[in-house]
mmCIF file of C-alpha atoms and ligand atoms in Angstrom:
data_model
loop_
_atom_site.group_PDB
_atom_site.id
_atom_site.type_symbol
_atom_site.label_atom_id
_atom_site.label_comp_id
_atom_site.label_asym_id
_atom_site.label_seq_id
_atom_site.Cartn_x
_atom_site.Cartn_y
_atom_site.Cartn_z
ATOM 1 C CA MET A 23 0.001 -0.048 0.007
ATOM 2 C CA THR A 24 1.415 3.400 -0.863
ATOM 3 C CA THR A 25 1.624 6.136 1.760
ATOM 4 C CA ILE A 26 -0.792 8.270 -0.237
ATOM 5 C CA LEU A 27 -3.304 5.514 -0.409
ATOM 6 C CA ARG A 28 -3.003 4.937 3.369
ATOM 7 C CA ASN A 29 -3.179 8.662 4.037
ATOM 8 C CA LEU A 30 -6.214 9.087 1.849
ATOM 9 C CA GLN A 31 -8.005 6.328 3.676
ATOM 10 C CA GLU A 32 -7.223 8.009 7.022
ATOM 11 C CA VAL A 33 -8.521 11.340 5.740
ATOM 12 C CA ARG A 34 -11.753 9.691 4.419
ATOM 13 C CA ASP A 35 -12.119 8.076 7.847
ATOM 14 C CA ARG A 36 -11.713 11.434 9.580
ATOM 15 C CA ILE A 37 -14.359 12.975 7.273
ATOM 16 C CA THR A 38 -16.797 10.087 7.919
ATOM 17 C CA THR A 39 -16.241 10.232 11.616
ATOM 18 C CA ALA A 40 -16.745 14.017 11.669
ATOM 19 C CA CYS A 41 -19.911 13.686 9.666
ATOM 20 C CA PHE A 42 -21.399 11.134 12.083
ATOM 21 C CA ALA A 43 -20.403 13.278 15.028
ATOM 22 C CA ALA A 44 -22.248 16.198 13.374
ATOM 23 C CA GLY A 45 -25.317 14.051 12.391
ATOM 24 C CA ARG A 46 -24.469 14.563 8.743
ATOM 25 C CA ASN A 47 -24.307 12.270 5.688
ATOM 26 C CA PRO A 48 -20.704 11.709 4.631
ATOM 27 C CA ALA A 49 -21.861 11.914 0.997
ATOM 28 C CA GLY A 50 -22.442 15.651 1.645
ATOM 29 C CA VAL A 51 -18.750 16.441 2.096
ATOM 30 C CA GLN A 52 -16.332 16.285 -0.850
ATOM 31 C CA LEU A 53 -12.599 15.903 -0.478
ATOM 32 C CA LEU A 54 -10.312 18.119 -2.480
ATOM 33 C CA ALA A 55 -6.796 16.862 -2.480
ATOM 34 C CA VAL A 56 -4.350 19.845 -2.407
ATOM 35 C CA SER A 57 -1.393 18.768 -4.372
ATOM 36 C CA LYS A 58 0.581 22.061 -4.465
ATOM 37 C CA THR A 59 4.356 21.524 -4.373
ATOM 38 C CA PHE A 60 3.950 17.845 -5.083
ATOM 39 C CA GLY A 61 4.616 16.307 -8.470
ATOM 40 C CA ALA A 62 2.455 14.575 -11.080
ATOM 41 C CA ASP A 63 3.534 11.210 -9.715
ATOM 42 C CA ALA A 64 1.962 11.996 -6.349
ATOM 43 C CA VAL A 65 -1.285 12.998 -8.084
ATOM 44 C CA ILE A 66 -1.266 9.720 -10.031
ATOM 45 C CA ASP A 67 -0.823 7.818 -6.793
ATOM 46 C CA ALA A 68 -3.907 9.625 -5.387
ATOM 47 C CA VAL A 69 -5.878 8.926 -8.576
ATOM 48 C CA ALA A 70 -4.995 5.220 -8.189
ATOM 49 C CA ALA A 71 -6.454 5.449 -4.667
ATOM 50 C CA GLY A 72 -9.738 6.779 -6.043
ATOM 51 C CA GLN A 73 -9.205 10.589 -5.710
ATOM 52 C CA HIS A 74 -10.486 12.726 -8.613
ATOM 53 C CA ALA A 75 -10.479 16.310 -7.474
ATOM 54 C CA PHE A 76 -7.207 18.269 -6.913
ATOM 55 C CA GLY A 77 -6.361 21.735 -5.741
ATOM 56 C CA GLU A 78 -3.504 23.877 -6.809
ATOM 57 C CA ASN A 79 -2.395 27.254 -5.418
ATOM 58 C CA TYR A 80 0.301 28.357 -7.845
ATOM 59 C CA ILE A 81 -1.164 28.832 -11.280
ATOM 60 C CA GLN A 82 1.880 28.130 -13.412
ATOM 61 C CA GLU A 83 2.792 25.116 -11.392
ATOM 62 C CA GLY A 84 -0.789 23.943 -11.576
ATOM 63 C CA VAL A 85 -1.025 24.290 -15.388
ATOM 64 C CA GLU A 86 2.194 22.313 -15.904
ATOM 65 C CA LYS A 87 0.991 19.577 -13.535
ATOM 66 C CA ILE A 88 -2.478 19.346 -15.298
ATOM 67 C CA ALA A 89 -0.706 18.782 -18.644
ATOM 68 C CA ALA A 90 1.726 16.197 -17.081
ATOM 69 C CA VAL A 91 -1.043 14.318 -15.374
ATOM 70 C CA ARG A 92 -3.227 14.397 -18.491
ATOM 71 C CA ALA A 93 -0.349 12.889 -20.512
ATOM 72 C CA LEU A 94 0.008 10.062 -17.953
ATOM 73 C CA HIS A 95 -3.592 9.420 -16.986
ATOM 74 C CA GLY A 96 -6.058 11.055 -19.342
ATOM 75 C CA GLY A 97 -8.395 13.836 -18.712
ATOM 76 C CA ASN A 98 -11.257 12.929 -16.448
ATOM 77 C CA LEU A 99 -10.006 14.699 -13.260
ATOM 78 C CA LEU A 100 -11.265 17.971 -11.774
ATOM 79 C CA TRP A 101 -8.752 20.746 -11.085
ATOM 80 C CA HIS A 102 -9.467 23.557 -8.679
ATOM 81 C CA CYS A 103 -7.446 26.707 -8.516
ATOM 82 C CA ILE A 104 -7.336 27.727 -4.840
ATOM 83 C CA GLY A 105 -4.586 30.350 -4.858
ATOM 84 C CA PRO A 106 -4.499 34.113 -5.533
ATOM 85 C CA VAL A 107 -5.513 35.037 -9.015
ATOM 86 C CA GLN A 108 -3.964 38.235 -10.456
ATOM 87 C CA SER A 109 -5.265 39.838 -13.683
ATOM 88 C CA ASN A 110 -2.281 38.540 -15.748
ATOM 89 C CA LYS A 111 -3.119 34.930 -14.770
ATOM 90 C CA THR A 112 -6.824 34.827 -15.420
ATOM 91 C CA LYS A 113 -6.400 33.451 -18.976
ATOM 92 C CA LEU A 114 -4.408 30.504 -17.717
ATOM 93 C CA VAL A 115 -7.043 29.788 -15.106
ATOM 94 C CA ALA A 116 -9.861 30.107 -17.501
ATOM 95 C CA GLU A 117 -8.243 27.832 -20.073
ATOM 96 C CA ASN A 118 -6.960 25.127 -17.703
ATOM 97 C CA PHE A 119 -8.938 24.735 -14.540
ATOM 98 C CA ASP A 120 -12.490 23.354 -13.928
ATOM 99 C CA TRP A 121 -13.001 25.312 -10.747
ATOM 100 C CA VAL A 122 -11.617 28.446 -9.184
ATOM 101 C CA GLN A 123 -12.259 29.048 -5.446
ATOM 102 C CA SER A 124 -10.196 32.181 -4.828
ATOM 103 C CA VAL A 125 -11.970 34.964 -6.483
ATOM 104 C CA ASP A 126 -12.642 38.093 -4.393
ATOM 105 C CA ARG A 127 -13.060 40.901 -6.965
ATOM 106 C CA LEU A 128 -15.595 41.484 -9.728
ATOM 107 C CA LYS A 129 -12.876 42.496 -12.185
ATOM 108 C CA ILE A 130 -11.156 39.081 -11.818
ATOM 109 C CA ALA A 131 -14.491 37.343 -12.306
ATOM 110 C CA GLN A 132 -15.320 39.372 -15.484
ATOM 111 C CA ARG A 133 -11.923 38.447 -16.999
ATOM 112 C CA LEU A 134 -12.418 34.800 -16.166
ATOM 113 C CA SER A 135 -15.841 34.821 -17.781
ATOM 114 C CA ASP A 136 -14.580 36.630 -20.901
ATOM 115 C CA GLN A 137 -11.643 34.318 -21.280
ATOM 116 C CA ARG A 138 -13.353 30.945 -20.592
ATOM 117 C CA PRO A 139 -13.086 29.062 -23.903
ATOM 118 C CA ALA A 140 -16.381 28.354 -25.636
ATOM 119 C CA HIS A 141 -15.702 24.568 -25.930
ATOM 120 C CA LEU A 142 -15.382 24.172 -22.172
ATOM 121 C CA PRO A 143 -18.375 24.133 -19.667
ATOM 122 C CA PRO A 144 -18.698 27.287 -17.502
ATOM 123 C CA LEU A 145 -15.919 27.779 -15.047
ATOM 124 C CA GLN A 146 -17.187 26.670 -11.592
ATOM 125 C CA LEU A 147 -16.509 29.416 -9.028
ATOM 126 C CA CYS A 148 -16.429 30.020 -5.333
ATOM 127 C CA LEU A 149 -15.906 33.509 -3.816
ATOM 128 C CA GLN A 150 -13.125 33.585 -1.242
ATOM 129 C CA VAL A 151 -14.376 35.318 1.934
ATOM 130 C CA ASN A 152 -12.079 36.916 4.516
ATOM 131 C CA ILE A 153 -14.192 35.526 7.303
ATOM 132 C CA ASP A 154 -11.996 36.534 10.154
ATOM 133 C CA GLY A 155 -10.916 39.845 8.800
ATOM 134 C CA GLY A 156 -7.194 39.408 8.793
ATOM 135 C CA ALA A 157 -5.694 42.712 7.574
ATOM 136 C CA ASN A 158 -3.369 41.295 4.905
ATOM 137 C CA LYS A 159 -5.662 38.476 3.817
ATOM 138 C CA SER A 160 -7.333 37.814 0.499
ATOM 139 C CA GLY A 161 -11.038 37.453 0.313
ATOM 140 C CA VAL A 162 -13.979 39.685 0.089
ATOM 141 C CA LEU A 163 -15.148 41.065 3.375
ATOM 142 C CA PRO A 164 -18.269 39.319 4.704
ATOM 143 C CA GLU A 165 -20.463 42.465 4.443
ATOM 144 C CA GLU A 166 -19.524 42.801 0.803
ATOM 145 C CA ALA A 167 -19.960 39.207 -0.237
ATOM 146 C CA MET A 168 -23.653 39.410 -1.132
ATOM 147 C CA ALA A 169 -23.198 42.290 -3.535
ATOM 148 C CA LEU A 170 -20.245 40.543 -5.163
ATOM 149 C CA ALA A 171 -22.117 37.206 -5.496
ATOM 150 C CA THR A 172 -25.037 39.016 -7.062
ATOM 151 C CA GLU A 173 -22.843 40.455 -9.816
ATOM 152 C CA VAL A 174 -20.683 37.353 -10.294
ATOM 153 C CA ALA A 175 -23.809 35.188 -10.732
ATOM 154 C CA LYS A 176 -24.747 37.237 -13.796
ATOM 155 C CA LEU A 177 -21.573 36.471 -15.746
ATOM 156 C CA PRO A 178 -22.317 34.133 -18.636
ATOM 157 C CA ARG A 179 -19.278 31.807 -18.599
ATOM 158 C CA LEU A 180 -19.162 31.278 -14.910
ATOM 159 C CA ALA A 181 -21.201 29.163 -12.484
ATOM 160 C CA LEU A 182 -21.299 30.580 -9.003
ATOM 161 C CA ARG A 183 -21.124 27.502 -6.742
ATOM 162 C CA GLY A 184 -20.391 28.829 -3.316
ATOM 163 C CA LEU A 185 -17.932 30.403 -0.766
ATOM 164 C CA MET A 186 -14.502 29.439 0.292
ATOM 165 C CA SER A 187 -12.639 30.514 3.456
ATOM 166 C CA ILE A 188 -9.258 30.097 5.016
ATOM 167 C CA PRO A 189 -9.544 31.203 8.628
ATOM 168 C CA GLU A 190 -6.538 31.648 10.866
ATOM 169 C CA PRO A 191 -5.615 28.518 12.911
ATOM 170 C CA ALA A 192 -7.740 28.388 16.064
ATOM 171 C CA ALA A 193 -6.808 27.563 19.541
ATOM 172 C CA ASP A 194 -9.377 24.811 19.906
ATOM 173 C CA PHE A 195 -12.322 23.082 18.392
ATOM 174 C CA SER A 196 -15.019 25.416 19.665
ATOM 175 C CA VAL A 197 -13.168 28.521 18.471
ATOM 176 C CA ALA A 198 -12.630 26.862 15.077
ATOM 177 C CA CYS A 199 -16.334 26.003 14.941
ATOM 178 C CA ALA A 200 -17.392 29.486 15.730
ATOM 179 C CA VAL A 201 -15.382 30.979 12.866
ATOM 180 C CA HIS A 202 -16.577 28.342 10.358
ATOM 181 C CA GLU A 203 -20.174 28.985 11.571
ATOM 182 C CA ARG A 204 -19.851 32.593 10.509
ATOM 183 C CA ALA A 205 -19.077 31.477 6.985
ATOM 184 C CA ARG A 206 -21.965 28.993 7.134
ATOM 185 C CA SER A 207 -24.355 31.863 8.253
ATOM 186 C CA LEU A 208 -23.200 34.141 5.424
ATOM 187 C CA PHE A 209 -23.682 31.292 2.891
ATOM 188 C CA ASP A 210 -27.186 30.707 4.130
ATOM 189 C CA ALA A 211 -27.963 34.390 4.169
ATOM 190 C CA ILE A 212 -26.894 34.874 0.588
ATOM 191 C CA ASN A 213 -28.872 31.875 -0.583
ATOM 192 C CA GLN A 214 -31.980 32.985 1.359
ATOM 193 C CA ALA A 215 -31.829 36.567 0.045
ATOM 194 C CA GLY A 216 -33.127 35.544 -3.256
ATOM 195 C CA VAL A 217 -30.450 37.445 -5.208
ATOM 196 C CA LEU A 218 -29.182 34.327 -7.106
ATOM 197 C CA SER A 219 -31.105 32.488 -9.808
ATOM 198 C CA GLN A 220 -29.415 29.271 -8.689
ATOM 199 C CA PRO A 221 -28.684 28.706 -4.971
ATOM 200 C CA MET A 222 -24.992 28.049 -4.093
ATOM 201 C CA ASP A 223 -24.270 24.492 -3.121
ATOM 202 C CA THR A 224 -20.636 24.535 -2.041
ATOM 203 C CA LEU A 225 -19.133 25.736 1.242
ATOM 204 C CA SER A 226 -15.433 25.108 0.884
ATOM 205 C CA MET A 227 -13.742 25.212 4.290
ATOM 206 C CA GLY A 228 -11.571 22.978 6.459
ATOM 207 C CA MET A 229 -7.998 21.813 5.923
ATOM 208 C CA THR A 230 -5.793 19.229 7.553
ATOM 209 C CA ALA A 231 -5.864 20.952 11.006
ATOM 210 C CA ASP A 232 -9.505 21.942 11.203
ATOM 211 C CA LEU A 233 -11.618 19.709 8.951
ATOM 212 C CA GLU A 234 -13.647 18.339 11.805
ATOM 213 C CA ALA A 235 -14.670 21.786 12.991
ATOM 214 C CA ALA A 236 -15.432 22.831 9.423
ATOM 215 C CA ILE A 237 -17.632 19.728 8.909
ATOM 216 C CA HIS A 238 -19.386 20.443 12.191
ATOM 217 C CA ALA A 239 -20.251 23.920 10.970
ATOM 218 C CA GLY A 240 -21.530 22.732 7.600
ATOM 219 C CA SER A 241 -18.630 22.536 5.169
ATOM 220 C CA THR A 242 -19.422 20.647 1.928
ATOM 221 C CA MET A 243 -15.828 20.552 0.687
ATOM 222 C CA VAL A 244 -12.656 20.118 2.729
ATOM 223 C CA ARG A 245 -9.294 20.979 1.101
ATOM 224 C CA VAL A 246 -6.583 18.702 2.462
ATOM 225 C CA GLY A 247 -2.933 18.755 1.598
ATOM 226 C CA THR A 248 -0.560 17.833 4.418
ATOM 227 C CA ALA A 249 -2.626 14.785 5.703
ATOM 228 C CA ILE A 250 -2.603 13.216 2.167
ATOM 229 C CA PHE A 251 0.781 14.127 0.590
ATOM 230 C CA GLY A 252 2.834 14.965 3.655
ATOM 231 C CA GLY A 253 4.537 18.119 4.853
ATOM 232 C CA ARG A 254 5.639 20.907 2.472
ATOM 233 C CA SER A 255 8.968 22.522 2.637
ATOM 234 C CA SER A 256 7.494 25.890 1.708
ATOM 235 C CA ALA A 257 4.058 27.462 1.344
HETATM 236 C C1 LIG B 47 -2.372 24.678 1.241
HETATM 237 C C2 LIG B 47 -3.898 24.901 1.262
HETATM 238 C C3 LIG B 47 -4.754 23.931 1.735
HETATM 239 C C4 LIG B 47 -4.302 22.615 2.355
HETATM 240 O O1 LIG B 47 -3.709 22.877 3.608
HETATM 241 P P1 LIG B 47 -3.214 21.660 4.488
HETATM 242 O O2 LIG B 47 -3.095 22.245 5.873
HETATM 243 O O3 LIG B 47 -1.892 21.178 3.961
HETATM 244 O O4 LIG B 47 -4.245 20.626 4.534
HETATM 245 C C5 LIG B 47 -6.128 24.200 1.624
HETATM 246 N N1 LIG B 47 -6.560 25.325 1.146
HETATM 247 C C6 LIG B 47 -5.783 26.276 0.675
HETATM 248 C C7 LIG B 47 -6.308 27.518 0.098
HETATM 249 C C8 LIG B 47 -4.370 26.119 0.741
HETATM 250 O O5 LIG B 47 -3.587 27.088 0.245
#
């Protein structure tokens, strides 16, 4: 058994256990394997272990990895961009990724919609929310998220799927839950406001350290790197 296979099984067990503890159906939580800094060989190991959705932070690295994995494996995987997207990288994202979870400005969303190739399905998108208000952090402020969602949802080549957040590490489970619950409340408020023609279905929150708290608070997608692929030397 490869390390990645064993790690993936452990992460799936954590997700299942957290779902049962929260009275939730494990089918309601997807696992995104965050493969940043790891090579195509690690992705292929994870694919062999049944994993199909992968997250990349660095756009150039991600684009190269997508091509390398496609050459080895074929094309039926889903790639999520989860790192900062500057204007000069929107074309690469629009042409290569299936999802982008890290959009926090209308201008970036407009460029992604304009640049999404016609032969591909709409780019699936989550808005990144700065849920704990860290001064230097990416993400739309919670009080501005509804207005941004309303505008992004109108763009023709995008499908607004939900919200994504990366809160600061919390001291304990209850503190982590409280922060994730704020994201959950915002998600519910936007859906209930009637400003979207399609309700959002994805609440992307929880990583290696806090996936149990995120699931407790209602996460539908956890993004896990370290617990699957091991520690990273940087980033
Ligand atoms: C790196 C990263 C992750 C995964 O973090 P781990 O702690 O290694 O599980 C998830 N989401 C984002 C946005 C990341 O940058």
